[in-house]
PDB file of C-alpha atoms and ligand atoms in Angstrom:
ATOM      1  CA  UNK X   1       3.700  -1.055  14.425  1.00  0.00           C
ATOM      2  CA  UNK X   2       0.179  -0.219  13.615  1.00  0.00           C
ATOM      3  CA  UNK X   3      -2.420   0.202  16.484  1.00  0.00           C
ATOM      4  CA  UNK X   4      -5.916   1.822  16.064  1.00  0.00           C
ATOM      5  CA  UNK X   5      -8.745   2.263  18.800  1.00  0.00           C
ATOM      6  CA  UNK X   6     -12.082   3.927  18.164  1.00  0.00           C
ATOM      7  CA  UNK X   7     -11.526   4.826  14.918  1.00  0.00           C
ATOM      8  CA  UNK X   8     -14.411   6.503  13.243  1.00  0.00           C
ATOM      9  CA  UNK X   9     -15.024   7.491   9.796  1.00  0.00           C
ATOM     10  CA  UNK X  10     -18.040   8.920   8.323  1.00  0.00           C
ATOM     11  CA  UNK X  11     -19.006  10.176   4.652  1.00  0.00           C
ATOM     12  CA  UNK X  12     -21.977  13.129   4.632  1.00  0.00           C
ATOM     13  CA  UNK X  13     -24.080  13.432   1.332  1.00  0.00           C
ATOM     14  CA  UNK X  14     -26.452  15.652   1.750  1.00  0.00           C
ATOM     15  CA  UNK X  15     -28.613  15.006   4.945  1.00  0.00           C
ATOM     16  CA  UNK X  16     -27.261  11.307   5.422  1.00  0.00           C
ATOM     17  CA  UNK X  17     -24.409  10.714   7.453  1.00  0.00           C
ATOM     18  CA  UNK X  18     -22.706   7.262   5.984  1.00  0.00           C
ATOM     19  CA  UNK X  19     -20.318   5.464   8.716  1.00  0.00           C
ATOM     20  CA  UNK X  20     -17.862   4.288   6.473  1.00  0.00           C
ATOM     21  CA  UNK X  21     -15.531   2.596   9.264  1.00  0.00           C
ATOM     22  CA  UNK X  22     -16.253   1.672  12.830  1.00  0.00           C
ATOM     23  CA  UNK X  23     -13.170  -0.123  14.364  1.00  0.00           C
ATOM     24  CA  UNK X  24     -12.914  -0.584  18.124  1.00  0.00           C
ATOM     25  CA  UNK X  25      -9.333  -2.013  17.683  1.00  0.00           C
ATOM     26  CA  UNK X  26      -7.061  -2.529  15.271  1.00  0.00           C
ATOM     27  CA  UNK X  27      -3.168  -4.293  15.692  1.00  0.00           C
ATOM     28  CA  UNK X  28      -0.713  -5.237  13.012  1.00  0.00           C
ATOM     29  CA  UNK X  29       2.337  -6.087  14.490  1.00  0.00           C
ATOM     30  CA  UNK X  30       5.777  -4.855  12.514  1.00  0.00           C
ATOM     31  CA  UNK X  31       7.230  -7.505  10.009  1.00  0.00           C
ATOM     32  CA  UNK X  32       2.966  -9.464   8.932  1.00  0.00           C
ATOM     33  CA  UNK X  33       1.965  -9.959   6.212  1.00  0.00           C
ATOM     34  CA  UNK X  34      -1.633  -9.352   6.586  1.00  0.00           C
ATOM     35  CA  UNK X  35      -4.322  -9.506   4.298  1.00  0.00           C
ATOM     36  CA  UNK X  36      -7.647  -7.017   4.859  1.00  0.00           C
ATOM     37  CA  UNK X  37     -10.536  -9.064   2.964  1.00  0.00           C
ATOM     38  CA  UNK X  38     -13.603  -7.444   1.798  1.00  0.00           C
ATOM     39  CA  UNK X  39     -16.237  -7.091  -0.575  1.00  0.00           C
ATOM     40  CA  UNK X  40     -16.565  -3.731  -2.468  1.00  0.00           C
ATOM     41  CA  UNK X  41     -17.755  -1.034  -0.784  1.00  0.00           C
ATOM     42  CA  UNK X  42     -17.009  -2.724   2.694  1.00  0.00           C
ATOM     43  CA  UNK X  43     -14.791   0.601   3.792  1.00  0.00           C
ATOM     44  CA  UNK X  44     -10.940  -1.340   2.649  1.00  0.00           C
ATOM     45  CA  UNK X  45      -9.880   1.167   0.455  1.00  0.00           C
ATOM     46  CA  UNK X  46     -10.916   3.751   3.281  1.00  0.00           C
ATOM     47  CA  UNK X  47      -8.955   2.072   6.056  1.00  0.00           C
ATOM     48  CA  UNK X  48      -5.747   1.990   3.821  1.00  0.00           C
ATOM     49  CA  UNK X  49      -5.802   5.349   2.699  1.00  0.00           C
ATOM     50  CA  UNK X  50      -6.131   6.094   6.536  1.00  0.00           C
ATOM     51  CA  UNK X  51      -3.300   3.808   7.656  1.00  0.00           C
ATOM     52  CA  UNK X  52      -1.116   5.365   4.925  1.00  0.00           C
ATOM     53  CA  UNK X  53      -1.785   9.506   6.328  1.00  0.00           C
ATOM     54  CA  UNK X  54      -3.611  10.082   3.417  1.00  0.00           C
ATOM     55  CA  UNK X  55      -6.930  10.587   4.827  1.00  0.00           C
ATOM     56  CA  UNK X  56      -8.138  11.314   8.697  1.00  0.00           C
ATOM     57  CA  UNK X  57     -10.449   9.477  10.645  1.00  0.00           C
ATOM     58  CA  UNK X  58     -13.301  11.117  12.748  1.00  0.00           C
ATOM     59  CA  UNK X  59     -12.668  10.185  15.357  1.00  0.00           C
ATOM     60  CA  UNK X  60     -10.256   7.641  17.391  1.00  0.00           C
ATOM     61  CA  UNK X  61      -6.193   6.743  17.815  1.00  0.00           C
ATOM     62  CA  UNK X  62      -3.726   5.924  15.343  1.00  0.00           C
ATOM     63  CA  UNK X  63      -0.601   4.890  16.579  1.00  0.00           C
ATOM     64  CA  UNK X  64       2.200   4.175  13.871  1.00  0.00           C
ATOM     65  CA  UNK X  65       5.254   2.705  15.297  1.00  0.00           C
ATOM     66  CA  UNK X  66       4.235   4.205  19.077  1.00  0.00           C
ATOM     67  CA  UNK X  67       3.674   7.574  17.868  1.00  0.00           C
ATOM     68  CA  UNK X  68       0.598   9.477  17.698  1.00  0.00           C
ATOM     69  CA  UNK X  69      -0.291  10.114  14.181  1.00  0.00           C
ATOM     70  CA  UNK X  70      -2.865  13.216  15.153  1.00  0.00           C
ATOM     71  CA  UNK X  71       0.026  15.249  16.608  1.00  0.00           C
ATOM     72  CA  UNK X  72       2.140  14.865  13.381  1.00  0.00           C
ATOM     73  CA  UNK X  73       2.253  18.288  10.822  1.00  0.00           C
ATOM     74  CA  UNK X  74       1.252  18.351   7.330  1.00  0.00           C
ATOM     75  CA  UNK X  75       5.142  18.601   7.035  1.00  0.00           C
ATOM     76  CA  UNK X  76       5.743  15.143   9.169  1.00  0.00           C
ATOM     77  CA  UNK X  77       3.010  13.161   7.565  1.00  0.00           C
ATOM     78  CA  UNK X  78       4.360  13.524   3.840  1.00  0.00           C
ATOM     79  CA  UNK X  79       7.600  12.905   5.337  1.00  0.00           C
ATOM     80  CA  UNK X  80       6.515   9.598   6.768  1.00  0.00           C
ATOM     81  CA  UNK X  81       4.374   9.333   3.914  1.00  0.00           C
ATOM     82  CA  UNK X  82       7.834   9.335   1.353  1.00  0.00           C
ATOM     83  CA  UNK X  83       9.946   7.464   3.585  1.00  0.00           C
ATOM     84  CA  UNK X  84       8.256   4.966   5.440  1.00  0.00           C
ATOM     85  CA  UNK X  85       5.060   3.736   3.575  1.00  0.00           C
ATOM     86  CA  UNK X  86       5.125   2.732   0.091  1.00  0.00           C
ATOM     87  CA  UNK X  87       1.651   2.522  -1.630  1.00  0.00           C
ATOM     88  CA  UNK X  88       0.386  -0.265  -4.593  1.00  0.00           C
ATOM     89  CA  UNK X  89      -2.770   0.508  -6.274  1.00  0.00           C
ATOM     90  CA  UNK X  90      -5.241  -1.662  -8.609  1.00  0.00           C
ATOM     91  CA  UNK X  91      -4.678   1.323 -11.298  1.00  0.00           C
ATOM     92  CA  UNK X  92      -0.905   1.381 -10.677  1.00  0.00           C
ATOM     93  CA  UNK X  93      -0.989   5.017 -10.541  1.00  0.00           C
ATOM     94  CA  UNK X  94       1.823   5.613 -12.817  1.00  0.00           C
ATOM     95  CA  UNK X  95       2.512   9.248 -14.671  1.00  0.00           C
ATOM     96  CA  UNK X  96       1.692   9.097 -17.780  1.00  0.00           C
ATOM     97  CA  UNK X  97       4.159  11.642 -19.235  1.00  0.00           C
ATOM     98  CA  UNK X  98       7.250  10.406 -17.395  1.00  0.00           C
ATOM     99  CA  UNK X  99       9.292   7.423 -18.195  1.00  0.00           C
ATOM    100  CA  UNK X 100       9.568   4.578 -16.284  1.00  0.00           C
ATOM    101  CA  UNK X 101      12.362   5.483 -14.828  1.00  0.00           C
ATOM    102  CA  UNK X 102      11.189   9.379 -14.296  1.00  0.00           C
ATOM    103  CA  UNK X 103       8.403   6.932 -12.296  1.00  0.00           C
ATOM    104  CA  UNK X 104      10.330   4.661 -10.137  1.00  0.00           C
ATOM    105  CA  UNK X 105      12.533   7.666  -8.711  1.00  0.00           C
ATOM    106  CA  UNK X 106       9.701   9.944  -8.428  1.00  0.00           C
ATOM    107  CA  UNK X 107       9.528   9.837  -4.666  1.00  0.00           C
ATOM    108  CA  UNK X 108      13.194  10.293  -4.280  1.00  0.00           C
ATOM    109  CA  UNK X 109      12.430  14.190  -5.650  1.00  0.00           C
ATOM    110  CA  UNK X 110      12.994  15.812  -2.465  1.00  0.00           C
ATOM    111  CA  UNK X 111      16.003  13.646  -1.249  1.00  0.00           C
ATOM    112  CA  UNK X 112      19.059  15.445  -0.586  1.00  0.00           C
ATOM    113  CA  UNK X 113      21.452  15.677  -3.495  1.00  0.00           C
ATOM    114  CA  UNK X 114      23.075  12.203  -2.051  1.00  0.00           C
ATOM    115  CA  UNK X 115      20.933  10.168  -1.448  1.00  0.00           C
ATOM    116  CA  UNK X 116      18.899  10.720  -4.698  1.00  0.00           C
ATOM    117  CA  UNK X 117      22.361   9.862  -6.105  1.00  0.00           C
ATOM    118  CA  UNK X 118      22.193   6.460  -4.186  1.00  0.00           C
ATOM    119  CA  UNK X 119      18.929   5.722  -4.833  1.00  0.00           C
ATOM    120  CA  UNK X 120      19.507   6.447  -8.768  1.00  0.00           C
ATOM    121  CA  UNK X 121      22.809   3.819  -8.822  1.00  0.00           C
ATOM    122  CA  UNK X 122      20.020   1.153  -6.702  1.00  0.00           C
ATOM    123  CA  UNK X 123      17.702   1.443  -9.418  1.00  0.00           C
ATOM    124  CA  UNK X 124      18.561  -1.113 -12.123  1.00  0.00           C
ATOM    125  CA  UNK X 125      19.458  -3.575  -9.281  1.00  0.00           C
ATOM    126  CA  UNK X 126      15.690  -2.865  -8.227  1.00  0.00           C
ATOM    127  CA  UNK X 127      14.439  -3.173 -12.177  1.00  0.00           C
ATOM    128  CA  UNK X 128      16.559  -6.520 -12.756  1.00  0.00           C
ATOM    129  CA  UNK X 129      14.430  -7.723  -9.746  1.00  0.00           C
ATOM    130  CA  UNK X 130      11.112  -6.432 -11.357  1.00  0.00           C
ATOM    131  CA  UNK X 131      12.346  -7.641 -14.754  1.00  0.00           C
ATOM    132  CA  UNK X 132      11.832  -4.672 -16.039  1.00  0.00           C
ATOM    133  CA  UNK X 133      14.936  -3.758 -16.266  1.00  0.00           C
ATOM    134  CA  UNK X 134      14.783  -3.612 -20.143  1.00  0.00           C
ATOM    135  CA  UNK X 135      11.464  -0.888 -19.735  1.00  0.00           C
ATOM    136  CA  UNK X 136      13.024   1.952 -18.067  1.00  0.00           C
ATOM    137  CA  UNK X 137      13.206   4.430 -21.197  1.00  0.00           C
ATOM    138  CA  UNK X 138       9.729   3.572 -21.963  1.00  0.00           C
ATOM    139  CA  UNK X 139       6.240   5.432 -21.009  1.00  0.00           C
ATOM    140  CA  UNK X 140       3.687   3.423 -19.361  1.00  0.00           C
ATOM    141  CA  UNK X 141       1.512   2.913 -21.727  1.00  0.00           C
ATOM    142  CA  UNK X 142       3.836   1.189 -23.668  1.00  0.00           C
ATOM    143  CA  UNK X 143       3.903  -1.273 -21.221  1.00  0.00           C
ATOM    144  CA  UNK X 144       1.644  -4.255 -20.678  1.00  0.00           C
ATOM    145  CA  UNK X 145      -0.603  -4.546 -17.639  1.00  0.00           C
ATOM    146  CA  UNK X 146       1.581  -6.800 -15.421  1.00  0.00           C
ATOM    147  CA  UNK X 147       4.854  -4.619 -16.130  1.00  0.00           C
ATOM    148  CA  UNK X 148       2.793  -1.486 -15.037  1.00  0.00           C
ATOM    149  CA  UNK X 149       2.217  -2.835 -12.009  1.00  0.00           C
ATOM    150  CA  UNK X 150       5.902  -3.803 -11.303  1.00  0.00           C
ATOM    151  CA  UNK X 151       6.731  -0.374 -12.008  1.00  0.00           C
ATOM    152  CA  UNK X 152       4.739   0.773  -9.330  1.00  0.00           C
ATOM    153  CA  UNK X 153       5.954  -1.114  -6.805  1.00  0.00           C
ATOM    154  CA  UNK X 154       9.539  -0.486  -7.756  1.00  0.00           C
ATOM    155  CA  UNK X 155       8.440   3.153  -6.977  1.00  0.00           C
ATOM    156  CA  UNK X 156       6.752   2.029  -4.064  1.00  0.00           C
ATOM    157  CA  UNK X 157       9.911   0.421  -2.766  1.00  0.00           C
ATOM    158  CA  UNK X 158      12.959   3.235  -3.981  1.00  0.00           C
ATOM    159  CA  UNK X 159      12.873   4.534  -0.455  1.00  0.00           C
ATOM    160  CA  UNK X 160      13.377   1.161   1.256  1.00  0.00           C
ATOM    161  CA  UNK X 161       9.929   1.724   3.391  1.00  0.00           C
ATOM    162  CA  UNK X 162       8.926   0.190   6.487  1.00  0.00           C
ATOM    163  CA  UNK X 163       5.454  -0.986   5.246  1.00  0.00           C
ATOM    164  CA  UNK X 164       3.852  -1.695   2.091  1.00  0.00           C
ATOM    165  CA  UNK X 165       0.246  -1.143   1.586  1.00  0.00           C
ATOM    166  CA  UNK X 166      -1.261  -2.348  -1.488  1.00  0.00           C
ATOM    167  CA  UNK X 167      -5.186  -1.746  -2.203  1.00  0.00           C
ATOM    168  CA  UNK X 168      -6.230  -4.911  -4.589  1.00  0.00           C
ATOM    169  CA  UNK X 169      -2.993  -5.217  -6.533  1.00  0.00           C
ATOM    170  CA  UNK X 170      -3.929  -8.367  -8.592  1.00  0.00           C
ATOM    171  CA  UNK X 171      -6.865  -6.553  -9.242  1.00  0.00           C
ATOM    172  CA  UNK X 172      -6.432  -5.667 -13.009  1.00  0.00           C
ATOM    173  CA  UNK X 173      -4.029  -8.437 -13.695  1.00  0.00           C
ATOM    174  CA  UNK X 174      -4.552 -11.955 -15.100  1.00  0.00           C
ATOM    175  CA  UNK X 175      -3.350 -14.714 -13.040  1.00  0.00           C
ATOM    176  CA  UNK X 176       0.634 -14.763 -14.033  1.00  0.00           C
ATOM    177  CA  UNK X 177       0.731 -11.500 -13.347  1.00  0.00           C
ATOM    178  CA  UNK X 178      -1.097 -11.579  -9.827  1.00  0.00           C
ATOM    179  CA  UNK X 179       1.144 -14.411  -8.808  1.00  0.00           C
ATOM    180  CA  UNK X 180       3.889 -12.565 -10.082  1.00  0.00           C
ATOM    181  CA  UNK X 181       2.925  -9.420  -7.884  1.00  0.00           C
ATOM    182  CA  UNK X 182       2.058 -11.696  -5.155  1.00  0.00           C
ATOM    183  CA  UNK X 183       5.581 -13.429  -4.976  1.00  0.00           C
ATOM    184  CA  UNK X 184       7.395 -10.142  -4.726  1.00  0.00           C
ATOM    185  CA  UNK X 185       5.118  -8.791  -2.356  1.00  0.00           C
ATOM    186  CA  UNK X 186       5.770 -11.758   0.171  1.00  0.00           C
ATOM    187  CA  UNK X 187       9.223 -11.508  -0.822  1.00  0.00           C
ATOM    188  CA  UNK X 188       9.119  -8.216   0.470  1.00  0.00           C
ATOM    189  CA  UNK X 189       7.740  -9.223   3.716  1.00  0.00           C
ATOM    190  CA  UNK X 190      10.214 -11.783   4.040  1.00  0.00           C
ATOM    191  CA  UNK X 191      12.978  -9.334   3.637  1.00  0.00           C
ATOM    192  CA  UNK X 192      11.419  -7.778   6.879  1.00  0.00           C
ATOM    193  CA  UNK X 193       8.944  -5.418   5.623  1.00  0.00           C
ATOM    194  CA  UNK X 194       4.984  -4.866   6.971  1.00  0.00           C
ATOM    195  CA  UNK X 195       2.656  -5.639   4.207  1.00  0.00           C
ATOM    196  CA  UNK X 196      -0.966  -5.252   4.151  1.00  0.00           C
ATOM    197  CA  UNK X 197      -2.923  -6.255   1.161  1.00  0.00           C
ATOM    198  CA  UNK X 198      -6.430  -5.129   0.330  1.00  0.00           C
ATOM    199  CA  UNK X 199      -8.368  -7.545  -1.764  1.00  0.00           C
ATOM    200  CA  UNK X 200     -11.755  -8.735  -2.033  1.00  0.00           C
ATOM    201  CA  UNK X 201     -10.029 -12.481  -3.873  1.00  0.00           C
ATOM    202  CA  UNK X 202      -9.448 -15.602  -0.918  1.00  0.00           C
ATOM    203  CA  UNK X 203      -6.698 -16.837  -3.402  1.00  0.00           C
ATOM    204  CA  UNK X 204      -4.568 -13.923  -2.218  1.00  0.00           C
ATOM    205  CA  UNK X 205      -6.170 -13.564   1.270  1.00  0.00           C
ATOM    206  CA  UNK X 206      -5.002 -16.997   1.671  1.00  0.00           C
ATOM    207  CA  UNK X 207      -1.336 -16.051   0.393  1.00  0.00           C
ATOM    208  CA  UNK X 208      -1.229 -14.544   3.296  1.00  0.00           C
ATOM    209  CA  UNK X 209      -0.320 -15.284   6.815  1.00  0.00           C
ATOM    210  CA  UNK X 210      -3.344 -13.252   8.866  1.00  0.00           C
ATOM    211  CA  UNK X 211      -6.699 -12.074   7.644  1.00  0.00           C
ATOM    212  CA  UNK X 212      -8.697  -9.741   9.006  1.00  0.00           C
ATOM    213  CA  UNK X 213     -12.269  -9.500   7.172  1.00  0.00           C
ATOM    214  CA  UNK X 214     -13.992  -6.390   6.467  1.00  0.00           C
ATOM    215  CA  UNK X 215     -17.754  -5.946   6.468  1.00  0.00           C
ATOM    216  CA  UNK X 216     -19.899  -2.621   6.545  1.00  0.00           C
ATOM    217  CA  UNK X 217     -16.623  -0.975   7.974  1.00  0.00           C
ATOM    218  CA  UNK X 218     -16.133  -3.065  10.729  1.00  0.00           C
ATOM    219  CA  UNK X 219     -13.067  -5.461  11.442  1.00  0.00           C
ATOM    220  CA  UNK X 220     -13.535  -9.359  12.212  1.00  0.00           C
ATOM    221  CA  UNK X 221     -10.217 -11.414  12.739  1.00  0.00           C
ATOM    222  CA  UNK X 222     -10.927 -14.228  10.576  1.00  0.00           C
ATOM    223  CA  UNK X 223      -9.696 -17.768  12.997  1.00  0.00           C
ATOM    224  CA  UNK X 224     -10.230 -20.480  10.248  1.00  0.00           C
ATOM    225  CA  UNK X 225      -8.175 -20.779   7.311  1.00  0.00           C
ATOM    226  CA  UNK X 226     -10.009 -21.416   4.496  1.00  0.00           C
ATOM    227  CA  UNK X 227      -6.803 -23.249   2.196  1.00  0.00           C
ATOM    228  CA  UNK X 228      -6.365 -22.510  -1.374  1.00  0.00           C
ATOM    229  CA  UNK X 229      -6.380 -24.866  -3.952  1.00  0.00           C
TER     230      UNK X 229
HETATM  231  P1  ADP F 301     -13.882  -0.685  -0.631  1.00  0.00           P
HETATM  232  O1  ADP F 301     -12.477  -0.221  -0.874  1.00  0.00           O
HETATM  233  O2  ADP F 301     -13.981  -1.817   0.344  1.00  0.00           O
HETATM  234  O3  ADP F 301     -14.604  -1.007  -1.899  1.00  0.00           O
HETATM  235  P2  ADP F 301     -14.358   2.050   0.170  1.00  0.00           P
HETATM  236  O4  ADP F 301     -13.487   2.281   1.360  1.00  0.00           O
HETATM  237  O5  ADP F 301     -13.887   2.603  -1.109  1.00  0.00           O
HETATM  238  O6  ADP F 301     -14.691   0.493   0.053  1.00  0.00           O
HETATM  239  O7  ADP F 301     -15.784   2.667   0.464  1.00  0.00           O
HETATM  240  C1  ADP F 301     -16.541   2.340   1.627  1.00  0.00           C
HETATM  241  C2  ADP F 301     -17.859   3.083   1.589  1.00  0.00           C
HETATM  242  O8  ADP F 301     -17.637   4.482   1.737  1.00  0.00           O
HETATM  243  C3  ADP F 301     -18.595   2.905   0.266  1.00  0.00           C
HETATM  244  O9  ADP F 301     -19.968   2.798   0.541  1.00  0.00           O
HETATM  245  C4  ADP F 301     -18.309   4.184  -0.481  1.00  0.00           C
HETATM  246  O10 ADP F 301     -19.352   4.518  -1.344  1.00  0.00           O
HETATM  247  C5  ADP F 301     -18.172   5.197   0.644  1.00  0.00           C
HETATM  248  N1  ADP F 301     -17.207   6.271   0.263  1.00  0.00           N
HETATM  249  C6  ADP F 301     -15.901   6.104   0.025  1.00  0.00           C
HETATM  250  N2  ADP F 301     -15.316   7.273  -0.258  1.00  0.00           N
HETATM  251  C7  ADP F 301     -16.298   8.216  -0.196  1.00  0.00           C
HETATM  252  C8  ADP F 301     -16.343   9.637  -0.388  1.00  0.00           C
HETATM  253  N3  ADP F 301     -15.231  10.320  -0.682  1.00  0.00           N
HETATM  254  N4  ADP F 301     -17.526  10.257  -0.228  1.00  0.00           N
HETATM  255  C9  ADP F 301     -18.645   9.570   0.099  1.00  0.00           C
HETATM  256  N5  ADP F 301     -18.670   8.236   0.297  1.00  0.00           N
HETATM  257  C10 ADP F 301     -17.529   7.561   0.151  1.00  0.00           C
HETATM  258 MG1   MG F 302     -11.411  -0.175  -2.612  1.00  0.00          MG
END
């Protein structure tokens, strides 16, 4: 599904060249549920935002699903982008002006006329899921915390991706709500779907069923489970 080698990735301020990520090789095979653990600044956030075509490496291979993602356009990346990846931030990301529902279908925009149809009809199925079925004429800020975050990854999911990539999504949420998030997110991956989680907590490391630790931008596979309580 996912296969890196060599990749490089280096932040310049001023005179000093930073490496921000130095991975010899990288694997995640379609249908884990894998868990990148880190502390902050560690280079997680820059490996997901590289795995998900929104940033470039240096240098290096990215193979998604046996293609090579340095030959794809602008135009094929935010397709794949839209159709196959579906993003979960700590911040949740959410427009502030549009309603929840204006939200979830957000990346159905530039469906054809159809599909968008479809994909409206699949939405309170989606919500009921969620529970937040009863928030969808509200604005975000009118929502607490934990629903937010539901939102998002009801937008994450509208287009049925192929993998979910979620950078510390229990991050700004008490511990319901994490478990909450955590439950639909393996849920998810049960269903069939790749799911990497960024987070710098074991608790959700350990929710998952690989971890791969993170450490001045390089990869370590980590062997031992270390069990949650
Ligand atoms: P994490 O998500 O693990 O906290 P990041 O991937 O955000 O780590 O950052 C890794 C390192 O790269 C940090 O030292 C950070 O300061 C640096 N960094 C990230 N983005 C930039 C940027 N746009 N410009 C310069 N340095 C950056
Ligand atoms: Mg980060």
């Amino acid at each position: 599904m996912i296969h890196l080698t060599d990749i490089k990735k280096t932040y310049q301020t001023g005179d000093t060249v930073y490496t921000a990520l130095d991975i010899p090789l990288f694997h995640c095979e379609q249908g884990e549920l894998l868990a990148i653990i880190g502390e902050s600044g560690s280079g997680k956030t820059t490996l997901l935002r590289i795995l998900g075509l929104l940033d470039h490496c240096d240098s290096g291979s990215y193979q998604l699903k046996d293609q090579l993602t340095e030959r794809f356009t602008y135009k094929q990346e935010a397709q794949i982008r839209n159709q196959m990846i579906g993003f979960v931030l700590q911040h949740f990301g959410l427009i502030t002006d549009y309603t929840v529902k204006e939200n979830i279908l957000l990346p159905t925009t530039y469906l054809p006329r159809k599909i968008r149809k479809e994909k409206a009809a699949q939405l309170a199925t989606l919500a009921t899921d969620l529970q937040i079925d009863n928030q969808l004429k509200k604005y975000p800020n009118q929502l607490s915390r934990g629903q937010q975050q539901r939102v998002a990854i009801a937008r994450a999911l509208i287009n049925d991706p192929d993998i979910l990539l979620a950078d510390e999504p229990t991050g700004n949420l008490d511990s319901h709500n994490s478990q909450l998030v955590l439950d639909i997110l393996r849920r998810e991956h049960q269903k069939g779907k790749t799911v990497i989680i960024v987070t710098h907590e074991q608790a959700i490391a350990d929710a998952c069923d690989r971890q791969v630790v993170m450490k001045d931008g390089k990869l370590e596979e980590r062997s031992v489970r270390v069990d949650s309580v």
